[in-house]
PDB file of C-alpha atoms in Angstrom:
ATOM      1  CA  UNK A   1      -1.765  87.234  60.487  1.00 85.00           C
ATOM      2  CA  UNK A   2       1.686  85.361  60.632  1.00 91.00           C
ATOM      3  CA  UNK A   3       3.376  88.585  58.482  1.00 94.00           C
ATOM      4  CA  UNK A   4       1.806  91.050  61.234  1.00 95.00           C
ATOM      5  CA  UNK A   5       3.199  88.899  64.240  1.00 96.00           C
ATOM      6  CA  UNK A   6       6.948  88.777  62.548  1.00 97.00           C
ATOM      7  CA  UNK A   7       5.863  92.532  62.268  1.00 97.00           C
ATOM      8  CA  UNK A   8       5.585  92.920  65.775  1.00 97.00           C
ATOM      9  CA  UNK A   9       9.170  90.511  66.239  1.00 97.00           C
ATOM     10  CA  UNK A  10      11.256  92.485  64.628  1.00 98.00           C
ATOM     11  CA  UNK A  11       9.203  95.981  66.138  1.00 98.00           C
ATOM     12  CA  UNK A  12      10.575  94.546  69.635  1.00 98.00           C
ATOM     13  CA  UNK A  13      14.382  93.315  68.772  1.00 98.00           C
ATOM     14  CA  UNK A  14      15.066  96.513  67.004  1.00 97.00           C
ATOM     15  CA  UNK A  15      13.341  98.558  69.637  1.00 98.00           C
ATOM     16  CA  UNK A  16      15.327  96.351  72.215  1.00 97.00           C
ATOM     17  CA  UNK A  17      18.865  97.577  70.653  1.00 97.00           C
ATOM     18  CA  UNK A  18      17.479 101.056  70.267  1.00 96.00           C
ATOM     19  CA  UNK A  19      17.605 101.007  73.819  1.00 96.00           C
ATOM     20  CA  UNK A  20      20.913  99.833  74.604  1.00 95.00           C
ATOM     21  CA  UNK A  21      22.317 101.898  71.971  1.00 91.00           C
ATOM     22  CA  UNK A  22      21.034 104.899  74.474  1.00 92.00           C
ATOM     23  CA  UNK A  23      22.333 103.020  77.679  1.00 93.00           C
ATOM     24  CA  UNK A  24      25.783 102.829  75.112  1.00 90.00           C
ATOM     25  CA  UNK A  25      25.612 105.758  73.607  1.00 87.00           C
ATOM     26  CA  UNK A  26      26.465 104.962  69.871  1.00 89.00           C
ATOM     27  CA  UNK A  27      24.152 104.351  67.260  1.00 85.00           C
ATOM     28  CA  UNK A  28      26.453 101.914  65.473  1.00 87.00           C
ATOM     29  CA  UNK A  29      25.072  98.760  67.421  1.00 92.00           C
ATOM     30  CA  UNK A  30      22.571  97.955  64.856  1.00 92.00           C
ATOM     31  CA  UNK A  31      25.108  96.966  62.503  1.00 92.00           C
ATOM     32  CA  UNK A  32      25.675  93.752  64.473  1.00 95.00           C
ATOM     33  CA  UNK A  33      21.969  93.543  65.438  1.00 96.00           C
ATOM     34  CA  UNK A  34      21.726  93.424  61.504  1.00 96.00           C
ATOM     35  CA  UNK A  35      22.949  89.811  61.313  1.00 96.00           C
ATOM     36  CA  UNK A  36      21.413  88.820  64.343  1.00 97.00           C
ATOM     37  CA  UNK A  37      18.090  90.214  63.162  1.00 97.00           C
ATOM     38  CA  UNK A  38      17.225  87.977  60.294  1.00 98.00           C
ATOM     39  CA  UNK A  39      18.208  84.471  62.426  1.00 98.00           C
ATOM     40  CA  UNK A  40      15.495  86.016  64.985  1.00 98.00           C
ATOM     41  CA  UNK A  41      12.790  85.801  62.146  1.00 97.00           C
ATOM     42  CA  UNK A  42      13.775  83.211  60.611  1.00 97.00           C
ATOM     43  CA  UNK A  43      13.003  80.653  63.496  1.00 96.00           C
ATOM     44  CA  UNK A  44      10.302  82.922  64.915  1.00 95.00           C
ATOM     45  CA  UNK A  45       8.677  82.572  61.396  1.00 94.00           C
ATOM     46  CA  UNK A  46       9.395  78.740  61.662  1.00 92.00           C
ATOM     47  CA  UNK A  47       7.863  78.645  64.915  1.00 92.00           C
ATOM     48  CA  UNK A  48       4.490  79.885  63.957  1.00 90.00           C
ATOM     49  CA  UNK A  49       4.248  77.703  61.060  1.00 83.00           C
ATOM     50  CA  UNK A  50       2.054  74.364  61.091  1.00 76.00           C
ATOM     51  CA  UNK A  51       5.191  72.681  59.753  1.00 76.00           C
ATOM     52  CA  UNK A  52       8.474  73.787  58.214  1.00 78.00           C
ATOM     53  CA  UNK A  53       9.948  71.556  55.327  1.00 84.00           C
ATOM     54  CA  UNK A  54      13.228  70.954  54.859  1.00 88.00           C
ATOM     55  CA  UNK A  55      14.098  72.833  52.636  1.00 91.00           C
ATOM     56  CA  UNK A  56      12.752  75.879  54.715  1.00 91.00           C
ATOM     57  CA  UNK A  57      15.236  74.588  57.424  1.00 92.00           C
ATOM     58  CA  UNK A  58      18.071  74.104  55.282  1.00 94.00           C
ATOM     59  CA  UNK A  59      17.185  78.384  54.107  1.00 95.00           C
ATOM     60  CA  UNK A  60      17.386  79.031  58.400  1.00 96.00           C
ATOM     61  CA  UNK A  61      20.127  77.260  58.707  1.00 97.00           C
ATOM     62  CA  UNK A  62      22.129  78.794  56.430  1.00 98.00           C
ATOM     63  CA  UNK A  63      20.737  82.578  57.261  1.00 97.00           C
ATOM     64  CA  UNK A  64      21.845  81.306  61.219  1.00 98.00           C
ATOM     65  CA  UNK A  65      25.164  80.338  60.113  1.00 98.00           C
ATOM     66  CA  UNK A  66      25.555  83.890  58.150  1.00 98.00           C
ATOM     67  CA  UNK A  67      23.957  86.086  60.381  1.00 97.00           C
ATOM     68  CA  UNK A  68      26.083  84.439  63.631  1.00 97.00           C
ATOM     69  CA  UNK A  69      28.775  85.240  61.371  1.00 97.00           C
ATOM     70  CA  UNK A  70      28.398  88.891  60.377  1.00 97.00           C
ATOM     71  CA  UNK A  71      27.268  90.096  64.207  1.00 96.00           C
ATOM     72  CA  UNK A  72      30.465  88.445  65.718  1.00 96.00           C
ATOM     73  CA  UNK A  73      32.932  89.996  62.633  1.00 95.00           C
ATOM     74  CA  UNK A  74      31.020  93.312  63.403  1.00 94.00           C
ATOM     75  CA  UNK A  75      31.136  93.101  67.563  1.00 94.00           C
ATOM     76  CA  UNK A  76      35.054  92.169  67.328  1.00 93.00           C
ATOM     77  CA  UNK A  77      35.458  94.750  64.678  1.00 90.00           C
ATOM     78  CA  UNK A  78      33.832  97.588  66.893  1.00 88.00           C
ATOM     79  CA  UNK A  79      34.763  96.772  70.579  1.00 88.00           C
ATOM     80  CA  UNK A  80      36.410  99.203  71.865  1.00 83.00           C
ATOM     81  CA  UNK A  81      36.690 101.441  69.060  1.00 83.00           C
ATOM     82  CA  UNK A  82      34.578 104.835  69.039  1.00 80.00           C
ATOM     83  CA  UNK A  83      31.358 105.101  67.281  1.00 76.00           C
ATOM     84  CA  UNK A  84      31.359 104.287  63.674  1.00 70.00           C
ATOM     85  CA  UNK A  85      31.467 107.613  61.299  1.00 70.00           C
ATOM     86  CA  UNK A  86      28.668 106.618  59.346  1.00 73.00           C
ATOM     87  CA  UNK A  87      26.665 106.751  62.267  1.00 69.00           C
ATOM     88  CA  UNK A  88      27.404 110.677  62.837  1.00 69.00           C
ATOM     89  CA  UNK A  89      26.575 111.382  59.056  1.00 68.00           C
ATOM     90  CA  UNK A  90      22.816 109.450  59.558  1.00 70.00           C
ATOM     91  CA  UNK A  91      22.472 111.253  63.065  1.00 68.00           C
ATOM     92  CA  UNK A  92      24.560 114.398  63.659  1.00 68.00           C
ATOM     93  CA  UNK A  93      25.466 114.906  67.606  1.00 66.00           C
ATOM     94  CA  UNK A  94      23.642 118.763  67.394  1.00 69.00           C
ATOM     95  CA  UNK A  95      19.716 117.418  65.943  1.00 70.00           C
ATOM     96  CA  UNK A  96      16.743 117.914  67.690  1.00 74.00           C
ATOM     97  CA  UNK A  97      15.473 114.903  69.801  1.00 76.00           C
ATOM     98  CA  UNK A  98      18.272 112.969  68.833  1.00 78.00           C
ATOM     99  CA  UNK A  99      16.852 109.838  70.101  1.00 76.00           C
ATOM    100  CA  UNK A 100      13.906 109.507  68.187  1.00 83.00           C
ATOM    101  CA  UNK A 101      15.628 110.545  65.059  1.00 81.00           C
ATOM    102  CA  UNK A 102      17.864 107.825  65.685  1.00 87.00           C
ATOM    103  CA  UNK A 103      14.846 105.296  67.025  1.00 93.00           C
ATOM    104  CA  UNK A 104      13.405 106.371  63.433  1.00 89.00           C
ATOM    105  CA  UNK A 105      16.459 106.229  61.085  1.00 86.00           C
ATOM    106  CA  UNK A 106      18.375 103.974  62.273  1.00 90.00           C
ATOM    107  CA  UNK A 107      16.390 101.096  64.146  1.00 94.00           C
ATOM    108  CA  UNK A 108      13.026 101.516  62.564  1.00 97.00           C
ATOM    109  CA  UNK A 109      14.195 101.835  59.106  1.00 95.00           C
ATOM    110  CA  UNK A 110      16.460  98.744  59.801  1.00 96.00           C
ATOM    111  CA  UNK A 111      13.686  96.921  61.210  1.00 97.00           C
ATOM    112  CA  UNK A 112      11.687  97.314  58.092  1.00 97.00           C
ATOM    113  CA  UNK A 113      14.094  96.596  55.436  1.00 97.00           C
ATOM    114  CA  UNK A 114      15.042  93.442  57.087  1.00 97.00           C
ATOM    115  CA  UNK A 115      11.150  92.186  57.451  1.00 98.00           C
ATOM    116  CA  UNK A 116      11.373  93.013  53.541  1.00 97.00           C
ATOM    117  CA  UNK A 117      14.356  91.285  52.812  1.00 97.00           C
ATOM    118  CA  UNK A 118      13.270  88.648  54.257  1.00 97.00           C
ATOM    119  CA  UNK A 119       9.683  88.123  52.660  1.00 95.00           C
ATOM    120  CA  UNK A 120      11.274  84.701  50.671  1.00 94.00           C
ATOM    121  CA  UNK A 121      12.233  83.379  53.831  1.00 95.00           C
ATOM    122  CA  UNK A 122       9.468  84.221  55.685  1.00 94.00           C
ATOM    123  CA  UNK A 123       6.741  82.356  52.939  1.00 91.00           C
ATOM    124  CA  UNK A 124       8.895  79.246  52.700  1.00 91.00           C
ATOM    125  CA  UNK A 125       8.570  78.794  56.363  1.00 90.00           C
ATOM    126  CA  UNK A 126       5.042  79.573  56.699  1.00 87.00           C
ATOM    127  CA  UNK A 127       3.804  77.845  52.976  1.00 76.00           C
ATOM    128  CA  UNK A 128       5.808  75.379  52.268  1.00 62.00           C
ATOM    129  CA  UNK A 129       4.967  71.934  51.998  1.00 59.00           C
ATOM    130  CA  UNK A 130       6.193  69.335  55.182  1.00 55.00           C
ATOM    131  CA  UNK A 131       6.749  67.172  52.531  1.00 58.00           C
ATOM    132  CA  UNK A 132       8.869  69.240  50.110  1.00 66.00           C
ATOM    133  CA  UNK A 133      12.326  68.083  49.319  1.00 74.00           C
ATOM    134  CA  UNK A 134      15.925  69.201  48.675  1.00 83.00           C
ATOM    135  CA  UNK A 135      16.261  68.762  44.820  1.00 88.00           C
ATOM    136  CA  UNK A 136      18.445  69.983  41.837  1.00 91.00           C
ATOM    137  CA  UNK A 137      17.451  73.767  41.998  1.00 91.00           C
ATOM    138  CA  UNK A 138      17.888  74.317  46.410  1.00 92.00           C
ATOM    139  CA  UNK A 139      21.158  72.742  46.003  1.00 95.00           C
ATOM    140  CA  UNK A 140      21.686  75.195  43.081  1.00 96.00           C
ATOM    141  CA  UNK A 141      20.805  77.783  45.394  1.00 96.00           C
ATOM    142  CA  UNK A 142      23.287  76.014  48.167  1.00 97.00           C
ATOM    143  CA  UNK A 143      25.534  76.491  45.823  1.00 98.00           C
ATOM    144  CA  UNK A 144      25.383  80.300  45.200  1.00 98.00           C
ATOM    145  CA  UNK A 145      24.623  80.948  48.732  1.00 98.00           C
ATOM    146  CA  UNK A 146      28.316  79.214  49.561  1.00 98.00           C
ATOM    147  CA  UNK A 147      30.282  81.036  47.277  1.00 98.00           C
ATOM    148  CA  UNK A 148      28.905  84.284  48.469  1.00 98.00           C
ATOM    149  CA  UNK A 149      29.344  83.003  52.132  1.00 98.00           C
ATOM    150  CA  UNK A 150      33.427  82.270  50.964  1.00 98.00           C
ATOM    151  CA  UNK A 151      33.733  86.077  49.350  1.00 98.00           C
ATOM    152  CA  UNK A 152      31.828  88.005  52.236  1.00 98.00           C
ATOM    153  CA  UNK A 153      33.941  85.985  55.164  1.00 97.00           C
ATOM    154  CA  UNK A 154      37.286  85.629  53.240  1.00 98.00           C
ATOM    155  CA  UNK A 155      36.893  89.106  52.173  1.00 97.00           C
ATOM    156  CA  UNK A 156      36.460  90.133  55.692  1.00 97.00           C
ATOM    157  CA  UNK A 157      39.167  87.879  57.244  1.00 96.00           C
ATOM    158  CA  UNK A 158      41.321  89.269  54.537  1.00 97.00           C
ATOM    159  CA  UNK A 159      40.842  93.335  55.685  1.00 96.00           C
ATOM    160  CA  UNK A 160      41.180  92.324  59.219  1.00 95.00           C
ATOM    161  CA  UNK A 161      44.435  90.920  59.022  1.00 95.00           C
ATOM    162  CA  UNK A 162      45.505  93.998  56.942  1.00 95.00           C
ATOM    163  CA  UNK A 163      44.823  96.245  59.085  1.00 92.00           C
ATOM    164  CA  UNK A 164      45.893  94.738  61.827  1.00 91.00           C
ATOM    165  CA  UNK A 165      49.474  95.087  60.151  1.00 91.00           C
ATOM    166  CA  UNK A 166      51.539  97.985  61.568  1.00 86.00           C
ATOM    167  CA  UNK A 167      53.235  98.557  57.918  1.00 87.00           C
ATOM    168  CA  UNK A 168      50.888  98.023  55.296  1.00 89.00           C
ATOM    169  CA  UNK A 169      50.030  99.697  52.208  1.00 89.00           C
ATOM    170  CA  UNK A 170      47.153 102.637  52.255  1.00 89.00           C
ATOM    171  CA  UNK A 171      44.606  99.864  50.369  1.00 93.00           C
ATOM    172  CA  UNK A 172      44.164  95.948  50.269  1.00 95.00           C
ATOM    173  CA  UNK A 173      45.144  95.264  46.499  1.00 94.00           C
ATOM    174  CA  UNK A 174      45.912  91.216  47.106  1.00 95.00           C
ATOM    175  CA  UNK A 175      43.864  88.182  48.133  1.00 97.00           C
ATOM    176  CA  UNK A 176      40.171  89.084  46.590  1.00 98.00           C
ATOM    177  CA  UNK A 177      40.413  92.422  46.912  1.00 97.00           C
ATOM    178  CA  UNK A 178      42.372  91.832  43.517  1.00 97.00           C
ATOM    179  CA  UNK A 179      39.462  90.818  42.229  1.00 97.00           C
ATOM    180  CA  UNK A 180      36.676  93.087  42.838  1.00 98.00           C
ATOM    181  CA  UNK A 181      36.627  96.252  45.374  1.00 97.00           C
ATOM    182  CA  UNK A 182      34.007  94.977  47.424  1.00 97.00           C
ATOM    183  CA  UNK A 183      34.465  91.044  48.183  1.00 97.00           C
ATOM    184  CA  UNK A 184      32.343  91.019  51.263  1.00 96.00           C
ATOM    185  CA  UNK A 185      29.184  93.357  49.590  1.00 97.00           C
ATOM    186  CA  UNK A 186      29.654  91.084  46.372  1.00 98.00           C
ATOM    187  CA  UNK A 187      29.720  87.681  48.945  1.00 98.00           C
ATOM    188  CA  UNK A 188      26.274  89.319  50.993  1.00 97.00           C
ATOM    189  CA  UNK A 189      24.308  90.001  47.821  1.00 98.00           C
ATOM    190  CA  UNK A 190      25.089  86.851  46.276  1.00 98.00           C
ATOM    191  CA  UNK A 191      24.042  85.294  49.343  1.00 98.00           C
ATOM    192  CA  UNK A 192      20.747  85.984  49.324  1.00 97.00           C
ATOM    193  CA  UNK A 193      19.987  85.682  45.716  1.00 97.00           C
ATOM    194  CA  UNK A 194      21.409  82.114  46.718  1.00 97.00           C
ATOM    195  CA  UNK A 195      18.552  82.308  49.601  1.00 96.00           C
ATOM    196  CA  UNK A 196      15.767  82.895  46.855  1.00 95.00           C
ATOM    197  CA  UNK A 197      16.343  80.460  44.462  1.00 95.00           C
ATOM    198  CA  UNK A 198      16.295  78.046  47.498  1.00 93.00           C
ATOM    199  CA  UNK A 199      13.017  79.370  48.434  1.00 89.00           C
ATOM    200  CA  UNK A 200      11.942  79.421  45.150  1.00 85.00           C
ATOM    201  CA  UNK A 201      12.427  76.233  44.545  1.00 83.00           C
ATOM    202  CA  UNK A 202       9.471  75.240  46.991  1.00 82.00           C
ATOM    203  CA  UNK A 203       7.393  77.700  45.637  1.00 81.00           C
ATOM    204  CA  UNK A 204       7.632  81.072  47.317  1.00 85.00           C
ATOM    205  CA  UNK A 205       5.567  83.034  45.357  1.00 88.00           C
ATOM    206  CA  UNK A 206       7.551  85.046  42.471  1.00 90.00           C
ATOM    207  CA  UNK A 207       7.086  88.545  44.086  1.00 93.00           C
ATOM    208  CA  UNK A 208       8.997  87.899  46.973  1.00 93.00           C
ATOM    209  CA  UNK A 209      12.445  88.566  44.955  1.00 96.00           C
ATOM    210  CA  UNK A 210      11.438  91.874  46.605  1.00 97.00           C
ATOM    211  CA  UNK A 211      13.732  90.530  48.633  1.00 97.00           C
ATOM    212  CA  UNK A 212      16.798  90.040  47.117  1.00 97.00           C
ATOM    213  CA  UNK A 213      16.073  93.430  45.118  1.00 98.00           C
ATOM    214  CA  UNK A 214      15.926  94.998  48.767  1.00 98.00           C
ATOM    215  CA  UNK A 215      19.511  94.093  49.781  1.00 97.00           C
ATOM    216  CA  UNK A 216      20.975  94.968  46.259  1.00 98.00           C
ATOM    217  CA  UNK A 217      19.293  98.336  45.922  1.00 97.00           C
ATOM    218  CA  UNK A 218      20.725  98.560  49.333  1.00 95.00           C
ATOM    219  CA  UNK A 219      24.010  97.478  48.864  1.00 96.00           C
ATOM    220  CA  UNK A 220      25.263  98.693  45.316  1.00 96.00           C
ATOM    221  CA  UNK A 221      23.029 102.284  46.070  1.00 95.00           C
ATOM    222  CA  UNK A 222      22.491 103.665  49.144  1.00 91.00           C
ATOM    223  CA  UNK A 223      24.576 102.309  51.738  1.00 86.00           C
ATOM    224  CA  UNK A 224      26.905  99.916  50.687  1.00 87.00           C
ATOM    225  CA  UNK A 225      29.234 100.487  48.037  1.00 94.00           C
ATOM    226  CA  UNK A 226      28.831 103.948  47.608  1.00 92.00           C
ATOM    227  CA  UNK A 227      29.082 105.555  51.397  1.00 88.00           C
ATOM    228  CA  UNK A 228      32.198 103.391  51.032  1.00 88.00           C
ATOM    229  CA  UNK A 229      33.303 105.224  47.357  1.00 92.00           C
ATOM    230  CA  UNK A 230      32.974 108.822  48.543  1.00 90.00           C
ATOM    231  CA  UNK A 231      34.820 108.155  51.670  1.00 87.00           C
ATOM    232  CA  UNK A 232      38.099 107.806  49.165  1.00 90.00           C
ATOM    233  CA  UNK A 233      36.880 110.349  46.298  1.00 89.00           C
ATOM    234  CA  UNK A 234      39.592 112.126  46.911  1.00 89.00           C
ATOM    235  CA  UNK A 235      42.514 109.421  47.429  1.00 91.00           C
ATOM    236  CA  UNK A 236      44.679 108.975  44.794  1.00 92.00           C
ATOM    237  CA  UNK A 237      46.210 105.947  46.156  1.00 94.00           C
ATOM    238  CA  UNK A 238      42.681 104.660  45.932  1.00 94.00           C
ATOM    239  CA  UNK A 239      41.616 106.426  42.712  1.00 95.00           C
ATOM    240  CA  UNK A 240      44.231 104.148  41.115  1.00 94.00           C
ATOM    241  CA  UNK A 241      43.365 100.885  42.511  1.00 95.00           C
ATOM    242  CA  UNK A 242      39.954 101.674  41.137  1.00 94.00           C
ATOM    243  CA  UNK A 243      41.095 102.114  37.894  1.00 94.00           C
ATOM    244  CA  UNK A 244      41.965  98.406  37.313  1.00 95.00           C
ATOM    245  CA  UNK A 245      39.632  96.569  39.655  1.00 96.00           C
ATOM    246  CA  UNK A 246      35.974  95.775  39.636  1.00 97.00           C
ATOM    247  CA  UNK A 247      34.072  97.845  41.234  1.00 96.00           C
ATOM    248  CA  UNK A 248      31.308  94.679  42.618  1.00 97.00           C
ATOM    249  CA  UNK A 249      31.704  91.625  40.297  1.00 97.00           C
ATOM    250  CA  UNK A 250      34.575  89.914  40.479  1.00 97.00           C
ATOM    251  CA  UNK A 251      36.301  90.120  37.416  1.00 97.00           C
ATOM    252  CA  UNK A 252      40.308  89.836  36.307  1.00 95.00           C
ATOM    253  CA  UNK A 253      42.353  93.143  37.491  1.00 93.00           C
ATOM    254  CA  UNK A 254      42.770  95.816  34.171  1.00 86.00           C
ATOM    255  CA  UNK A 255      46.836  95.299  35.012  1.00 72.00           C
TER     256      UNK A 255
END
């Protein structure tokens, strides 16, 4: 019963944002109702629980402190700007009923994969014993969470004050973008592999890494890292920066 009323939660934010992304016009609203999204259901999820442990609130906490984060990089990043480009590829100006294909695949679809995503999260907070305790393996999970918190926010920091520079290179070689190609996609998927092992550790059943899987699949297949990739298929200047840096894991530069 608790899944089908987080169901219904995240049915009403997403259909919320659908709406003021028709009062906006522009589509590209739900990526900063993304982050916002998952600190909604975490604490709703907390709220219909008996009683929430602490490790379950030290897992909210840390998705509040993320997804606060991310929605205020992505509002800044956006305001004033036109409509992301991604957003015309998903929904193209000249479809049918525009509106419900984006309602469908843009808020809907978002609205399910983050009830997915966060399946861990939502188990620990309604299963978990008042009693349980922070021990070796949730501050392992700490751990991981906080050094994919340092590459997704650094990483971001990092391209903002790059492009903010009036004479810059074409692409961000330096800081960890040396490192890897995609610091802040790296930093978000080690994040919430960081999330399960906390969860785990107070004994989320095993098939919730669903979860984690989720955001991966997403991130390193579909719309992550490769939507990113084909945007510079055909850049040299980019072609050759790819050549000697990681593509997701951060690993030493080829040169």
């Amino acid at each position: 019963m608790n899944y089908l009323i987080t169901g219904v939660i995240v049915f009403a934010y997403v259909t919320a944002w659908f709406v003021l992304s028709q009062v906006k016009k522009r589509n590209d609203v739900a990526d900063t109702a993304w982050g916002l999204g998952f600190v909604v259901l975490a604490w709703g999820s907390a709220l219909l629980a008996s009683s929430v442990s602490s490790v379950a609130i030290l897992v909210n906490v840390l998705i509040t402190i993320w997804g606060a984060r991310l929605a205020s990089h992505i509002y800044l990043r956006n305001r004033n700007k036109p409509e992301d480009a991604r957003y015309k590829q998903i929904v193209s100006d000249d479809v049918k009923f525009r509106w419900l294909v984006s309602y469908g695949k843009v808020f809907l679809l978002q609205g399910l994969l983050l009830w997915i995503i966060m399946l861990p999260v939502q188990q620990i907070n309604f299963g978990s014993d008042a009693s349980s305790t922070i021990g070796f393996t949730a501050a392992l999970g700490a751990i991981i969470w906080l050094v994919g918190f340092i590459f997704e926010s650094v990483g971001d920091k990092q391209l903002s004050v790059f492009l903010a520079q009036k004479k810059r290179p074409k692409v961000l070689q330096t800081g960890l973008w040396r490192y890897t190609r995609h610091p802040n996609y790296f930093g978000e998927v080690t994040q919430w592999w960081g999330i399960f092992v906390i969860s785990f550790s107070a004994g989320v059943a095993p098939w919730t890494i669903i979860g984690p899987l989720t955001i991966t699949g997403l991130v390193l297949f579909v719309s992550g890292v490769p939507m990113l990739e084909r945007r510079y298929a055909n850049d040299p200047e980019y072609q050759d920066y790819a050549e000697h840096t990681s593509k997701f894991l951060p690993l030493p530069p080829k040169k």
